[in-house]
Every structure is written in C-alpha cells, then in structure tokens.
Amino acid sequence: MKITPWLAAAVALVPVLQACGGGSDSDGDGAVRLVNASSAYGALDLYSSDTLLSSAVAPEGAGSYVTLGAGTYTLKLKRNGSSTTVNSTDRSVAASTSHTLLAYSTADTLRSVFLTDNETAPTSGAAKLRVFNASTEAGALDVYVTASSATLADSSPTVSALGTERFSSYNEISAGSYRVRVTGSGDKTDLRLDVDGISLADQRIGTLVLTTTPGGVLVNSLFIDQKSTVTGVANPSARIRLVAGAGSNGTVAATINGTSLSSGLRSPTVGAYALVPAGSLSGSVTLEGTALTLPTATLAAGSDSTLLVTSAGGAGTATLIADDNKPAITSTNAKLRLVHGVGALGSSITLTADYSAVATDTPVNSASTPAAITAGTDMRLEATTPTAASSLFLDSAVTLVAGKVYTLFMLGDANAPAGVLRRDR
C-alpha cells in the first residue's frame, strides 16, 4: 500500500517547518524540544520543574527548541492545561547540543526517551536511518527498507529482532524512495506495517518511531528528522475477522473494504484475521445468501475488529466489535473476555474463571471488557445465563498462557449454544 503523495513529500521536507532551528549549538548553551508520539494523551505541555517550556504539542507534532544552560533538569510532561504530571524524568542537557524529549504511550502509561540530536551527516548521496520500537504491545520486530517492487521473501531485514523500547543503530542508505515494511521478529508473514513512497533524501538523518495501535498487534509510525520536521505515518491497514454465529449452522460470507474474509463460513466458526484497508467500513455480508446490513463504522488505522453474524427469528444481524489484543500489563497474567453471539437467546451471559467473574451480564451481540487474570492450567471456565438451569459452556481443564489474549465465543442456537475458546494473540 502507498501513502499519499503529499505525505511522502512532507517526510522529505527540508528543515523549514515545525520544530525547525538547531537550538543553541553554536553559543555554548544546550536546547530541548518535545516530540509527541502519543495519541492516547492528547496535546502535551513540557515543563522544567515548574517552568513551562513548551505548550500544547499535539500528537505527531513537535515543539520548538528551547535554550537551556548545560546541566541536569527535571523534565515533566502534563496533558495540555492540566496540573497533573504524567511523566517526570531527570535529564542532562549538554552544552552546545540540541536534544529531543520523545514522549510515547505504551503499557497504558506515558513514557519518554531523551535523544541527542548530534548524529554526524552521512556520506554524500546517502541518508541515515535508525528505528525505535516504542510498542511493548507489538513485541520484537523486523524492519525492511526496500525498493517498492521487492518481495519480502527475497529481502533481508534492515533491522532485525528489535526489542521493545530499544533503538537500532543508524543504517546508511542510498538516497531515494523506499518501501518500509515491519514484521514480527523472524516471521515475514506477520506483517505489521507497510508504507511506500518514503523519501530518504540526500543527507537526511532520521529516526523511525514505531508506536502502539488500538488493536495492539499492528504498529503506526512517526518519522523524526534530526533537528527538523516530524511526520506521522499512520498504518494504512486494519485487521478484521469474520465470526459465523448463526443458528442452524447457517453459512456466512463477507467482503470488507475490498478484501474477502470468507466465501462461506459455516456456523459456529471463528475466522482468522485479515488485513484490510483502514477507513469507513464498506462491502457486503450475507447469511445463507441473504444480504445483511453492515454496521456504520470506521476501521481505525492499526485496529483489530470482529464482524459477528448472528440470527434470531429467521433474521440475521451483523455487528462490529472492537478487539483489544494488547497483552496484559502484568507478565504473569492472560487476558480473557466473552463474546455473546447466541442471537436467539433472550438473556445475557456471565463468564467465570475458577468461580471468579470475568464477564457479568454480557448482552447479545456484544463483548465484555477484557479481564486480566492469573494464567494457569486446569482452569474451570463456565458460561451461564439466568434462563437456563445448566451451564451453556463448562470446561474444567483449560490452559491460559501468560501474555496471551483469549476470547470465549458463545455462538449458534439458543437451545444448544456452542462455546468456542479462541486465542486471539
């Protein structure tokens, strides 16, 4: 997929736009600017102790360099207009040197890293590029910088197995236009980002920041030019899967945003995720050949979603459910939720794990909020509803692995619901 021509041009701009200027490299003082790579926290204010240095720096934006004398400063980040500090770190400002405080959000917190903007220029006719993996949710990543037509199968990674919250070294790359692809470490089929038309101009010194997405699996990106422009490049894709939950083993087909999810999925079945273009939800979905109405929705860049098809009283319903596939923050936990897809069941469903509530009174055609629970073996999962004397689902030998994300789908006929436990991540 290609980013728009204006975005490719923006990435290659000479240092005349936002956050331009080189600080105070020549006068003995240092300089600091804020780059905001966190959409979750909105616009940010930068303080040195209680002194405001930069105000209302928008997501994917940068503040101007602020001159500071050499020394150690307590740099604080606050939501624009708020008095509450959401990130505080002590940073050393070097004399005659410019610095960038990069703010990003991961693991449900705002974090920051301090960059020294003094990398030497590359060889004439080349650019320098490094990568920062700012997403603990995405895990270790491989990055490919190739010609547009190059296949991943025939390509070697420019950066391999880049761990979370880690920088790669700078790579010197011939100036030109490139396609940037990011995959899970060691797996070329696990595509996390694919953007084309990225201009690495002669003498450019850039940092590619990979950031967390709503779904937690794909990544967005931000390009920081040393002492120059900052350009956000959103993931052009989202992930969506089809779940056939109709009664009487009804067959479901769907095409979303030009991508076929299935030509015939027999209920009760949970389909696999597919990459589709992000944007307004469009396409078609059918149950036993009868067209259903698609929900009015937008697939956000980097999001994960489930298209759930159920039936009741002879009529089918298509529902879009947002999926949160970020792993639990505590490494010993797994995440578990319930999706109620028994369309003809007139009551809500409750899910327990070892007799503790995971989801309470989840209505039909909806999902519970994912719960973080201690992972383990021989766990007892039970789904119940007030209108039935016996369990809808009961398994006393379930294994939930730490760091993984699971959904129990209750699907199919009201008189004989089928429980499908799926590891989503």
Short mmCIF file of C-alpha atoms in Angstrom, two decimals:
data_model
loop_
_atom_site.label_atom_id
_atom_site.label_comp_id
_atom_site.label_asym_id
_atom_site.label_seq_id
_atom_site.Cartn_x
_atom_site.Cartn_y
_atom_site.Cartn_z
CA MET A 1 0.00 0.00 0.00
CA LYS A 2 1.12 3.56 -0.67
CA ILE A 3 0.97 6.63 1.47
CA THR A 4 -0.44 9.70 -0.22
CA PRO A 5 1.92 11.82 -2.36
CA TRP A 6 1.64 14.81 -0.04
CA LEU A 7 2.77 12.69 2.91
CA ALA A 8 5.77 11.37 1.02
CA ALA A 9 6.67 14.93 0.20
CA ALA A 10 6.21 16.01 3.83
CA VAL A 11 8.61 13.34 5.07
CA ALA A 12 11.30 14.69 2.73
CA LEU A 13 10.90 18.38 3.57
CA VAL A 14 13.97 20.43 4.30
CA PRO A 15 14.14 21.85 7.81
CA VAL A 16 11.81 24.81 7.39
CA LEU A 17 8.63 23.58 9.08
CA GLN A 18 7.59 22.80 12.66
CA ALA A 19 10.31 22.31 15.24
CA CYS A 20 12.87 23.85 12.95
CA GLY A 21 16.00 25.54 14.08
CA GLY A 22 19.05 23.97 15.60
CA GLY A 23 18.73 25.09 19.19
CA SER A 24 21.84 26.80 20.52
CA ASP A 25 24.62 24.54 19.30
CA SER A 26 26.89 27.45 18.50
CA ASP A 27 26.53 29.65 21.60
CA GLY A 28 27.51 27.25 24.40
CA ASP A 29 24.01 26.60 25.73
CA GLY A 30 22.02 23.45 25.03
CA ALA A 31 18.48 23.16 23.71
CA VAL A 32 15.49 20.84 24.21
CA ARG A 33 12.31 20.25 22.25
CA LEU A 34 9.33 17.92 22.81
CA VAL A 35 8.13 15.44 20.20
CA ASN A 36 4.73 13.93 21.00
CA ALA A 37 4.33 10.37 19.68
CA SER A 38 1.37 9.59 21.95
CA SER A 39 -2.18 9.92 20.62
CA ALA A 40 -3.56 8.48 23.88
CA TYR A 41 -2.64 11.55 25.94
CA GLY A 42 -3.57 14.28 23.50
CA ALA A 43 -1.65 17.55 23.42
CA LEU A 44 1.18 17.78 25.96
CA ASP A 45 2.90 20.55 27.90
CA LEU A 46 6.63 20.32 28.72
CA TYR A 47 7.98 21.75 31.97
CA SER A 48 11.40 22.04 33.52
CA SER A 49 10.41 21.63 37.18
CA ASP A 50 7.64 24.26 37.39
CA THR A 51 8.73 26.35 34.39
CA LEU A 52 6.70 25.89 31.20
CA LEU A 53 9.00 25.26 28.23
CA SER A 54 6.56 24.17 25.52
CA SER A 55 2.76 24.21 25.40
CA ALA A 56 0.08 22.19 23.61
CA VAL A 57 2.33 19.99 21.50
CA ALA A 58 -0.14 17.92 19.50
CA PRO A 59 0.19 14.20 18.80
CA GLU A 60 2.58 13.64 15.88
CA GLY A 61 3.88 17.16 16.46
CA ALA A 62 6.95 18.88 17.87
CA GLY A 63 7.57 21.96 19.93
CA SER A 64 10.26 24.47 19.16
CA TYR A 65 13.73 24.09 20.65
CA VAL A 66 14.08 25.91 23.97
CA THR A 67 17.53 27.12 25.06
CA LEU A 68 18.79 25.74 28.38
CA GLY A 69 22.16 26.03 30.04
CA ALA A 70 24.19 22.86 30.43
CA GLY A 71 23.06 20.87 33.47
CA THR A 72 20.52 18.38 34.81
CA TYR A 73 16.82 19.25 34.66
CA THR A 74 13.64 17.59 35.90
CA LEU A 75 11.54 17.46 32.74
CA LYS A 76 7.82 16.96 33.34
CA LEU A 77 5.01 16.18 30.94
CA LYS A 78 1.41 17.17 31.58
CA ARG A 79 -1.74 16.99 29.49
CA ASN A 80 -2.29 20.41 27.97
CA GLY A 81 -3.80 22.69 30.58
CA SER A 82 -3.60 20.10 33.39
CA SER A 83 -1.65 20.48 36.64
CA THR A 84 -1.09 16.71 36.94
CA THR A 85 2.33 15.37 35.94
CA VAL A 86 2.03 12.19 33.87
CA ASN A 87 5.75 11.69 33.24
CA SER A 88 8.80 13.03 35.07
CA THR A 89 12.46 12.30 34.40
CA ASP A 90 15.80 13.89 35.19
CA ARG A 91 17.73 14.64 32.00
CA SER A 92 21.20 16.05 31.40
CA VAL A 93 21.47 18.82 28.81
CA ALA A 94 24.91 19.10 27.23
CA ALA A 95 26.48 22.39 26.24
CA SER A 96 26.24 23.39 22.58
CA THR A 97 23.96 20.39 21.90
CA SER A 98 20.33 20.03 20.87
CA HIS A 99 18.12 17.36 22.40
CA THR A 100 14.67 15.88 21.76
CA LEU A 101 12.43 14.54 24.52
CA LEU A 102 10.32 11.90 22.77
CA ALA A 103 7.03 11.12 24.54
CA TYR A 104 5.17 7.91 23.69
CA SER A 105 2.50 5.75 25.29
CA THR A 106 2.77 2.01 25.87
CA ALA A 107 1.54 -0.42 28.55
CA ASP A 108 -1.12 2.17 29.46
CA THR A 109 1.48 4.73 30.59
CA LEU A 110 3.16 7.79 29.14
CA ARG A 111 6.90 7.29 28.82
CA SER A 112 9.77 9.33 27.43
CA VAL A 113 13.24 8.90 26.00
CA PHE A 114 15.90 11.58 25.56
CA LEU A 115 17.58 11.90 22.17
CA THR A 116 20.82 13.74 21.48
CA ASP A 117 20.50 15.45 18.12
CA ASN A 118 24.14 15.36 17.10
CA GLU A 119 24.49 12.41 14.71
CA THR A 120 27.08 13.22 12.03
CA ALA A 121 25.98 13.61 8.44
CA PRO A 122 26.04 10.55 6.17
CA THR A 123 28.15 10.16 3.06
CA SER A 124 27.15 12.39 0.17
CA GLY A 125 24.31 10.71 -1.75
CA ALA A 126 23.12 8.77 1.31
CA ALA A 127 20.77 9.11 4.27
CA LYS A 128 20.97 7.74 7.81
CA LEU A 129 18.03 5.95 9.41
CA ARG A 130 17.54 4.27 12.77
CA VAL A 131 14.43 2.69 14.32
CA PHE A 132 12.93 2.97 17.80
CA ASN A 133 10.41 0.29 18.83
CA ALA A 134 8.14 2.21 21.21
CA SER A 135 5.47 -0.50 21.44
CA THR A 136 5.77 -3.13 24.17
CA GLU A 137 2.47 -4.48 22.84
CA ALA A 138 3.94 -5.31 19.43
CA GLY A 139 6.93 -7.26 20.76
CA ALA A 140 10.22 -7.67 18.88
CA LEU A 141 10.11 -6.51 15.26
CA ASP A 142 11.99 -6.76 11.96
CA VAL A 143 12.13 -3.71 9.67
CA TYR A 144 12.64 -3.91 5.89
CA VAL A 145 13.60 -0.84 3.85
CA THR A 146 13.41 -1.92 0.20
CA ALA A 147 12.51 -0.90 -3.30
CA SER A 148 8.75 -0.70 -3.86
CA SER A 149 8.65 -3.83 -6.00
CA ALA A 150 10.82 -6.01 -3.74
CA THR A 151 9.14 -9.04 -2.21
CA LEU A 152 9.64 -9.82 1.45
CA ALA A 153 10.57 -13.39 0.54
CA ASP A 154 13.61 -12.09 -1.37
CA SER A 155 14.53 -9.34 1.12
CA SER A 156 16.73 -9.24 4.17
CA PRO A 157 15.75 -7.09 7.14
CA THR A 158 17.45 -3.74 7.55
CA VAL A 159 16.87 -4.08 11.30
CA SER A 160 16.39 -7.50 12.91
CA ALA A 161 14.70 -8.53 16.16
CA LEU A 162 14.42 -5.00 17.53
CA GLY A 163 13.21 -5.38 21.11
CA THR A 164 10.61 -3.22 22.78
CA GLU A 165 11.71 0.26 23.84
CA ARG A 166 15.02 -0.24 22.05
CA PHE A 167 16.88 1.72 19.36
CA SER A 168 18.64 0.21 16.40
CA SER A 169 21.95 1.62 15.26
CA TYR A 170 21.94 4.07 12.35
CA ASN A 171 21.95 2.49 8.89
CA GLU A 172 23.42 4.43 5.99
CA ILE A 173 21.15 4.01 2.97
CA SER A 174 21.48 5.41 -0.55
CA ALA A 175 19.21 8.40 -1.06
CA GLY A 176 15.96 7.52 -2.81
CA SER A 177 12.33 6.47 -2.40
CA TYR A 178 11.66 3.32 -0.38
CA ARG A 179 9.01 0.95 0.87
CA VAL A 180 9.11 0.33 4.62
CA ARG A 181 7.66 -2.89 5.98
CA VAL A 182 7.61 -4.10 9.57
CA THR A 183 7.01 -7.71 10.58
CA GLY A 184 7.05 -9.75 13.72
CA SER A 185 10.57 -10.88 14.51
CA GLY A 186 11.61 -13.78 12.27
CA ASP A 187 8.21 -14.10 10.56
CA LYS A 188 7.82 -12.47 7.15
CA THR A 189 4.14 -13.49 7.02
CA ASP A 190 3.37 -11.45 10.15
CA LEU A 191 3.06 -8.03 8.50
CA ARG A 192 2.60 -5.17 10.97
CA LEU A 193 3.16 -2.08 8.76
CA ASP A 194 3.52 -1.50 5.02
CA VAL A 195 4.06 2.03 3.69
CA ASP A 196 5.52 3.01 0.34
CA GLY A 197 6.95 6.21 -1.13
CA ILE A 198 9.09 7.06 1.89
CA SER A 199 11.73 9.53 0.75
CA LEU A 200 15.20 9.20 2.25
CA ALA A 201 16.70 12.37 0.88
CA ASP A 202 20.41 13.05 0.49
CA GLN A 203 21.99 13.83 3.91
CA ARG A 204 18.76 13.08 5.78
CA ILE A 205 19.25 11.86 9.36
CA GLY A 206 16.03 10.25 10.55
CA THR A 207 14.53 8.16 13.33
CA LEU A 208 11.57 5.91 12.57
CA VAL A 209 9.44 5.51 15.71
CA LEU A 210 7.07 2.51 15.78
CA THR A 211 4.09 3.17 18.05
CA THR A 212 1.25 1.21 19.60
CA THR A 213 -2.08 0.87 17.78
CA PRO A 214 -5.62 0.35 19.14
CA GLY A 215 -5.50 -3.36 18.34
CA GLY A 216 -2.04 -3.85 19.81
CA VAL A 217 -0.65 -6.06 17.01
CA LEU A 218 -0.05 -3.66 14.12
CA VAL A 219 2.08 -0.53 14.56
CA ASN A 220 1.85 3.08 13.47
CA SER A 221 4.92 5.15 12.69
CA LEU A 222 6.43 8.57 13.18
CA PHE A 223 9.44 9.96 11.27
CA ILE A 224 11.68 12.38 13.17
CA ASP A 225 14.26 14.30 11.16
CA GLN A 226 17.19 15.34 13.31
CA LYS A 227 16.70 18.99 14.33
CA SER A 228 13.93 19.27 11.76
CA THR A 229 10.46 18.03 10.84
CA VAL A 230 8.26 15.40 12.46
CA THR A 231 5.78 13.47 10.30
CA GLY A 232 3.26 10.87 11.42
CA VAL A 233 2.61 7.97 9.04
CA ALA A 234 -0.45 6.02 10.16
CA ASN A 235 -0.82 2.37 9.32
CA PRO A 236 -2.85 2.14 6.11
CA SER A 237 -4.34 -1.16 7.29
CA ALA A 238 -6.57 -2.62 9.97
CA ARG A 239 -7.27 -6.25 10.87
CA ILE A 240 -10.74 -7.81 10.85
CA ARG A 241 -12.11 -11.34 11.14
CA LEU A 242 -15.47 -12.91 10.40
CA VAL A 243 -17.26 -14.90 13.10
CA ALA A 244 -20.22 -17.04 11.98
CA GLY A 245 -22.56 -17.42 14.93
CA ALA A 246 -25.92 -18.01 13.26
CA GLY A 247 -28.34 -20.72 14.30
CA SER A 248 -28.99 -23.90 12.29
CA ASN A 249 -25.34 -23.93 11.15
CA GLY A 250 -26.01 -21.01 8.82
CA THR A 251 -23.32 -20.16 6.27
CA VAL A 252 -21.86 -16.64 6.29
CA ALA A 253 -19.81 -14.82 3.63
CA ALA A 254 -18.27 -11.37 3.76
CA THR A 255 -16.08 -8.98 1.77
CA ILE A 256 -14.82 -5.93 3.67
CA ASN A 257 -13.05 -2.92 2.13
CA GLY A 258 -12.22 -4.93 -0.98
CA THR A 259 -10.87 -7.99 0.87
CA SER A 260 -12.73 -11.30 1.03
CA LEU A 261 -12.94 -12.59 4.60
CA SER A 262 -14.74 -15.78 3.55
CA SER A 263 -16.89 -17.03 0.71
CA GLY A 264 -18.68 -19.40 3.06
CA LEU A 265 -18.07 -19.82 6.80
CA ARG A 266 -20.36 -22.37 8.44
CA SER A 267 -21.67 -21.50 11.91
CA PRO A 268 -20.37 -21.79 14.57
CA THR A 269 -16.88 -20.84 13.35
CA VAL A 270 -14.33 -18.14 14.25
CA GLY A 271 -12.42 -16.98 11.16
CA ALA A 272 -8.83 -15.73 11.01
CA TYR A 273 -7.80 -12.07 10.96
CA ALA A 274 -7.19 -10.48 7.56
CA LEU A 275 -5.51 -7.19 6.68
CA VAL A 276 -7.87 -4.70 5.04
CA PRO A 277 -7.54 -1.01 4.17
CA ALA A 278 -8.35 1.19 7.16
CA GLY A 279 -11.23 3.62 6.83
CA SER A 280 -15.00 3.54 6.54
CA LEU A 281 -16.47 0.03 6.73
CA SER A 282 -17.81 -1.00 3.34
CA GLY A 283 -18.51 -4.19 1.42
CA SER A 284 -21.03 -6.97 1.83
CA VAL A 285 -22.05 -9.69 4.26
CA THR A 286 -24.58 -12.46 3.67
CA LEU A 287 -26.24 -15.20 5.69
CA GLU A 288 -27.37 -18.17 3.58
CA GLY A 289 -27.11 -15.91 0.55
CA THR A 290 -29.31 -13.15 2.01
CA ALA A 291 -27.65 -9.75 2.26
CA LEU A 292 -27.35 -8.22 5.73
CA THR A 293 -26.85 -4.58 6.64
CA LEU A 294 -23.27 -3.68 7.50
CA PRO A 295 -22.80 -1.53 10.58
CA THR A 296 -21.88 2.11 10.02
CA ALA A 297 -18.36 2.24 11.38
CA THR A 298 -14.76 3.19 10.71
CA LEU A 299 -11.83 0.80 10.93
CA ALA A 300 -9.16 2.88 12.65
CA ALA A 301 -5.57 2.63 11.49
CA GLY A 302 -3.98 -0.37 13.20
CA SER A 303 -7.22 -1.54 14.82
CA ASP A 304 -8.45 -5.12 15.28
CA SER A 305 -12.15 -5.93 14.87
CA THR A 306 -14.57 -8.85 14.77
CA LEU A 307 -17.51 -8.92 12.36
CA LEU A 308 -20.03 -11.08 14.21
CA VAL A 309 -23.03 -12.55 12.35
CA THR A 310 -25.90 -13.97 14.41
CA SER A 311 -29.54 -14.85 13.76
CA ALA A 312 -32.83 -14.64 15.62
CA GLY A 313 -36.38 -15.23 14.43
CA GLY A 314 -35.19 -16.02 10.93
CA ALA A 315 -33.34 -12.70 10.53
CA GLY A 316 -29.60 -12.18 10.53
CA THR A 317 -27.61 -9.40 12.21
CA ALA A 318 -24.06 -8.20 11.53
CA THR A 319 -22.28 -6.49 14.43
CA LEU A 320 -18.80 -4.95 14.50
CA ILE A 321 -16.91 -5.49 17.76
CA ALA A 322 -13.65 -3.74 18.63
CA ASP A 323 -10.89 -6.15 19.70
CA ASP A 324 -8.21 -5.21 22.23
CA ASN A 325 -5.35 -7.62 21.61
CA LYS A 326 -2.79 -5.87 23.78
CA PRO A 327 -1.27 -8.34 26.24
CA ALA A 328 -1.88 -7.92 29.96
CA ILE A 329 0.45 -5.44 31.64
CA THR A 330 1.44 -7.96 34.32
CA SER A 331 3.61 -10.59 32.64
CA THR A 332 2.11 -13.49 34.64
CA ASN A 333 -1.42 -12.69 33.50
CA ALA A 334 -3.50 -13.63 30.48
CA LYS A 335 -6.45 -11.64 29.15
CA LEU A 336 -9.89 -13.16 28.69
CA ARG A 337 -13.26 -11.84 27.54
CA LEU A 338 -16.67 -13.12 26.47
CA VAL A 339 -18.49 -12.52 23.18
CA HIS A 340 -22.23 -13.24 23.34
CA GLY A 341 -23.21 -14.36 19.86
CA VAL A 342 -26.25 -16.53 20.56
CA GLY A 343 -28.68 -14.34 18.68
CA ALA A 344 -31.92 -16.05 19.68
CA LEU A 345 -31.04 -16.25 23.37
CA GLY A 346 -33.19 -13.70 25.16
CA SER A 347 -30.88 -13.24 28.13
CA SER A 348 -27.37 -12.10 28.96
CA ILE A 349 -24.41 -14.41 29.63
CA THR A 350 -21.95 -14.42 32.53
CA LEU A 351 -18.46 -15.96 32.38
CA THR A 352 -16.43 -17.15 35.36
CA ALA A 353 -12.88 -18.49 35.62
CA ASP A 354 -12.31 -20.73 38.66
CA TYR A 355 -15.58 -19.29 40.05
CA SER A 356 -14.40 -15.67 39.77
CA ALA A 357 -16.38 -13.37 37.49
CA VAL A 358 -14.70 -12.45 34.21
CA ALA A 359 -17.79 -11.05 32.46
CA THR A 360 -21.14 -10.29 34.08
CA ASP A 361 -24.45 -9.99 32.22
CA THR A 362 -22.98 -9.52 28.74
CA PRO A 363 -25.85 -8.70 26.32
CA VAL A 364 -26.33 -10.44 22.98
CA ASN A 365 -24.19 -9.23 20.07
CA SER A 366 -21.61 -7.64 22.33
CA ALA A 367 -18.30 -8.32 24.07
CA SER A 368 -17.23 -7.92 27.67
CA THR A 369 -14.26 -5.80 28.65
CA PRO A 370 -11.13 -7.99 28.58
CA ALA A 371 -10.11 -9.06 32.08
CA ALA A 372 -6.54 -9.73 33.18
CA ILE A 373 -6.40 -12.98 35.14
CA THR A 374 -3.60 -15.13 36.50
CA ALA A 375 -2.55 -17.62 33.82
CA GLY A 376 -2.52 -21.31 34.61
CA THR A 377 -3.52 -24.86 33.75
CA ASP A 378 -6.66 -26.87 34.57
CA MET A 379 -8.74 -23.73 34.91
CA ARG A 380 -12.50 -24.01 35.16
CA LEU A 381 -14.36 -21.79 32.67
CA GLU A 382 -18.13 -21.61 32.89
CA ALA A 383 -20.69 -19.57 30.93
CA THR A 384 -24.19 -19.29 32.35
CA THR A 385 -27.44 -17.42 31.72
CA PRO A 386 -30.35 -16.78 34.12
CA THR A 387 -32.86 -18.50 31.83
CA ALA A 388 -31.07 -21.86 31.72
CA ALA A 389 -30.71 -24.31 34.63
CA SER A 390 -27.45 -25.79 33.32
CA SER A 391 -24.24 -24.25 32.04
CA LEU A 392 -24.08 -23.00 28.45
CA PHE A 393 -20.37 -23.85 28.47
CA LEU A 394 -18.23 -25.70 31.03
CA ASP A 395 -14.62 -26.82 30.72
CA SER A 396 -12.57 -27.70 33.80
CA ALA A 397 -9.25 -28.31 32.03
CA VAL A 398 -8.49 -25.02 30.27
CA THR A 399 -4.91 -23.73 29.95
CA LEU A 400 -4.41 -19.98 29.65
CA VAL A 401 -0.83 -18.96 28.86
CA ALA A 402 0.73 -15.83 30.37
CA GLY A 403 0.99 -12.95 27.93
CA LYS A 404 -1.71 -14.31 25.62
CA VAL A 405 -5.17 -12.90 24.82
CA TYR A 406 -8.28 -15.10 24.66
CA THR A 407 -11.98 -14.83 23.79
CA LEU A 408 -14.72 -17.29 24.65
CA PHE A 409 -17.28 -17.00 21.85
CA MET A 410 -20.79 -18.26 22.64
CA LEU A 411 -22.41 -18.90 19.28
CA GLY A 412 -25.20 -20.67 17.43
CA ASP A 413 -28.61 -21.99 18.51
CA ALA A 414 -30.37 -20.86 21.68
CA ASN A 415 -31.31 -24.42 22.64
CA ALA A 416 -27.74 -25.73 22.15
CA PRO A 417 -25.17 -22.89 22.24
CA ALA A 418 -21.62 -23.70 21.15
CA GLY A 419 -18.65 -22.32 23.09
CA VAL A 420 -15.52 -21.63 21.04
CA LEU A 421 -12.43 -20.62 23.01
CA ARG A 422 -10.01 -18.80 20.72
CA ARG A 423 -6.53 -17.45 21.41
CA ASP A 424 -6.61 -14.06 19.73
CA ARG A 425 -2.95 -13.24 20.32
#
